[in-house]
Amino acid sequence: MNLLTGTVLNGSNNVFEVETISQEDNVASVRACTLKSKRLKSDKKYYNPLAPGDIVEIEVDKLEDKKGQIVNLLPRKNTFVRWNVKGRAPQLLACNLDYILLITTPEEPDFRPRFIDRALAQAEKQQIEPVIIVNKCDLPMAQDKDFLTRINIWQEIGYKVMKVSARTGEGFVELSELILNKLCALVGQSGVGKSSMINVLDNSVVLKTGSLSKKYGKGSHTTTKGSLLHIKLNEALTGGIHGSVASIIDTPGVRRFVLDDIPYEDLALYFREMAPFVGKCDFGMSCTHTCEPGCKILEAVESKIISEERFDSWKKISQEIKTGSWSD
């Protein structure tokens, strides 16, 4: 059987667009592919069997060259997932990433640090390097004291934070340097401006953008399914260098990011500043880090090694996991 190796660009209803590169002339071809069998070999049952960034082997259709069948899934370097509440299964958002870009805003929609904290925990679980991107940094709330405090906390515990504005272009030179020749996924709530950011990075790509819902102040879903885009970076961002490229997975905006495969009692392991203290309390791994004497995490909060803001976020997310009741 003559198989081609390709990359999943997007998919829905078990039909996937797979990109293959010809070894002879280095020309890309995209084929609409279906699964040869109903299930691919995987160590976990997902809501969706494949995601943008997956590497697969396909068998080209004998009658139609632009179609094929997916016969194998190659081992993944990593996966970024969330729990799909309606589907009651983990949902693959992107695979084989170099970075996960977590997009937030100071306002329009409202700043939601706990959304980012959940996504950071999931990235730590999946061992993917996260970068926090603050879009709309030109808005007045970007100078708000509480907002700046929370941004500084993420930086102090070692996360890279970048401030950009899709409206003014601020910060996009540095962002283009980060993603050059990398595969990254954009993750954020609806309305944070993921599509607008891509339109700035590559002005030859025009993605539909949505306005905020006036009633709720929440974004409308303009990206309905995750897609891997190969973008040619705007030469104005690369110092005039022609041919600079990046690969970006634009994921659908989500209002609730629900964690997958992180028990509430293990959550502290995925809070970067709390992890070193886990297991060192007087009650060992049995410590709940809420009221016990000799709790090293509580002592670290008291001495301001762990910020009260992040500790409070950890408590709330732990409760969400424990009760299964998730807020926006």
CSV table of C-alpha atoms in Angstrom, one decimal, residues 130-252:
chain,number,residue,atom,x,y,z
A,130,PRO,CA,2.1,28.8,27.1
A,131,VAL,CA,2.4,32.4,26.1
A,132,ILE,CA,-0.1,34.9,27.4
A,133,ILE,CA,-1.1,37.5,24.7
A,134,VAL,CA,-2.9,40.6,25.9
A,135,ASN,CA,-4.8,41.9,22.9
A,136,LYS,CA,-6.5,45.3,22.8
A,137,CYS,CA,-3.8,46.8,25.0
A,138,ASP,CA,-4.7,50.2,23.6
A,139,LEU,CA,-7.9,50.2,25.6
A,140,PRO,CA,-8.2,52.4,28.8
A,141,MET,CA,-8.6,49.4,31.1
A,142,ALA,CA,-5.1,48.2,30.1
A,143,GLN,CA,-3.8,50.8,32.6
A,144,ASP,CA,-6.1,49.6,35.4
A,145,LYS,CA,-4.2,48.8,38.6
A,146,ASP,CA,-5.9,45.5,39.2
A,147,PHE,CA,-5.4,44.4,35.6
A,148,LEU,CA,-1.7,45.3,35.7
A,149,THR,CA,-1.2,43.5,39.0
A,150,ARG,CA,-2.6,40.2,37.6
A,151,ILE,CA,-0.4,40.5,34.5
A,152,ASN,CA,2.6,41.1,36.6
A,153,ILE,CA,1.8,38.0,38.7
A,154,TRP,CA,1.9,35.8,35.7
A,155,GLN,CA,5.2,37.3,34.6
A,156,GLU,CA,6.7,36.9,38.1
A,157,ILE,CA,6.0,33.2,38.1
A,158,GLY,CA,7.8,32.7,34.8
A,159,TYR,CA,5.1,33.1,32.1
A,160,LYS,CA,5.9,35.1,29.0
A,161,VAL,CA,3.3,37.9,28.6
A,162,MET,CA,3.1,39.9,25.4
A,163,LYS,CA,0.9,43.0,24.9
A,164,VAL,CA,-0.5,43.6,21.4
A,165,SER,CA,-3.2,45.7,19.7
A,166,ALA,CA,-4.7,44.4,16.4
A,167,ARG,CA,-6.1,48.0,16.0
A,168,THR,CA,-2.8,49.9,16.3
A,169,GLY,CA,-0.3,47.1,15.4
A,170,GLU,CA,1.5,47.5,18.7
A,171,GLY,CA,3.5,44.4,19.7
A,172,PHE,CA,3.2,42.5,16.5
A,173,VAL,CA,6.8,42.7,15.5
A,174,GLU,CA,7.7,40.8,18.7
A,175,LEU,CA,4.9,38.4,18.2
A,176,SER,CA,5.9,37.6,14.6
A,177,GLU,CA,9.5,36.9,15.9
A,178,LEU,CA,8.0,34.5,18.4
A,179,ILE,CA,5.9,32.5,16.0
A,180,LEU,CA,8.4,32.5,13.0
A,181,ASN,CA,8.7,28.9,11.7
A,182,LYS,CA,6.6,27.6,14.6
A,183,LEU,CA,3.3,25.8,15.0
A,184,CYS,CA,1.1,27.7,17.5
A,185,ALA,CA,-2.5,27.6,18.5
A,186,LEU,CA,-4.6,30.6,19.5
A,187,VAL,CA,-7.0,29.9,22.4
A,188,GLY,CA,-9.3,32.4,24.0
A,189,GLN,CA,-12.8,33.3,24.9
A,190,SER,CA,-15.1,34.6,22.1
A,191,GLY,CA,-14.4,38.2,21.1
A,192,VAL,CA,-10.8,38.5,22.2
A,193,GLY,CA,-9.7,39.1,18.6
A,194,LYS,CA,-8.0,36.0,17.4
A,195,SER,CA,-9.0,36.4,13.8
A,196,SER,CA,-8.2,40.1,13.9
A,197,MET,CA,-4.7,39.2,15.1
A,198,ILE,CA,-4.2,36.8,12.2
A,199,ASN,CA,-5.3,39.4,9.8
A,200,VAL,CA,-2.6,41.8,11.1
A,201,LEU,CA,0.1,39.1,11.0
A,202,ASP,CA,-0.7,38.3,7.4
A,203,ASN,CA,-2.5,41.0,5.5
A,204,SER,CA,-3.2,38.6,2.6
A,205,VAL,CA,-5.4,36.5,4.9
A,206,VAL,CA,-8.8,38.0,5.6
A,207,LEU,CA,-10.7,36.1,8.3
A,208,LYS,CA,-14.2,37.0,9.4
A,209,THR,CA,-14.3,39.0,12.6
A,210,GLY,CA,-17.2,39.5,14.9
A,211,SER,CA,-18.6,42.3,17.0
A,212,LEU,CA,-19.4,41.9,20.7
A,213,SER,CA,-22.9,41.0,21.8
A,214,LYS,CA,-24.3,44.3,23.1
A,215,LYS,CA,-26.6,42.4,25.5
A,216,TYR,CA,-24.0,40.3,27.2
A,217,GLY,CA,-20.7,41.9,26.3
A,218,LYS,CA,-19.5,38.6,24.9
A,219,GLY,CA,-18.0,37.8,21.6
A,220,SER,CA,-19.8,36.1,18.8
A,221,HIS,CA,-18.4,32.9,17.4
A,222,THR,CA,-16.7,33.8,14.1
A,223,THR,CA,-14.5,30.7,14.0
A,224,THR,CA,-16.7,27.6,14.0
A,225,LYS,CA,-14.1,25.0,13.8
A,226,GLY,CA,-10.3,24.8,14.4
A,227,SER,CA,-8.2,25.3,11.3
A,228,LEU,CA,-4.4,25.2,10.7
A,229,LEU,CA,-3.3,28.2,8.6
A,230,HIS,CA,0.0,28.7,7.0
A,231,ILE,CA,0.6,32.4,7.0
A,232,LYS,CA,3.1,34.6,5.2
A,233,LEU,CA,4.2,37.1,7.8
A,234,ASN,CA,3.6,40.7,6.9
A,235,GLU,CA,6.9,42.1,5.6
A,236,ALA,CA,6.2,45.3,7.6
A,237,LEU,CA,6.6,43.1,10.7
A,238,THR,CA,9.8,41.2,9.6
A,239,GLY,CA,12.0,44.2,8.6
A,240,GLY,CA,11.2,43.7,5.0
A,241,ILE,CA,12.3,40.1,4.9
A,242,HIS,CA,10.3,38.2,2.2
A,243,GLY,CA,9.0,34.7,2.7
A,244,SER,CA,8.8,34.5,6.5
A,245,VAL,CA,6.1,32.0,7.5
A,246,ALA,CA,4.3,30.7,10.6
A,247,SER,CA,1.7,28.1,11.1
A,248,ILE,CA,-1.3,29.0,13.3
A,249,ILE,CA,-4.2,27.0,14.5
A,250,ASP,CA,-7.2,29.3,15.0
A,251,THR,CA,-9.4,27.6,17.5
A,252,PRO,CA,-13.1,28.4,18.1
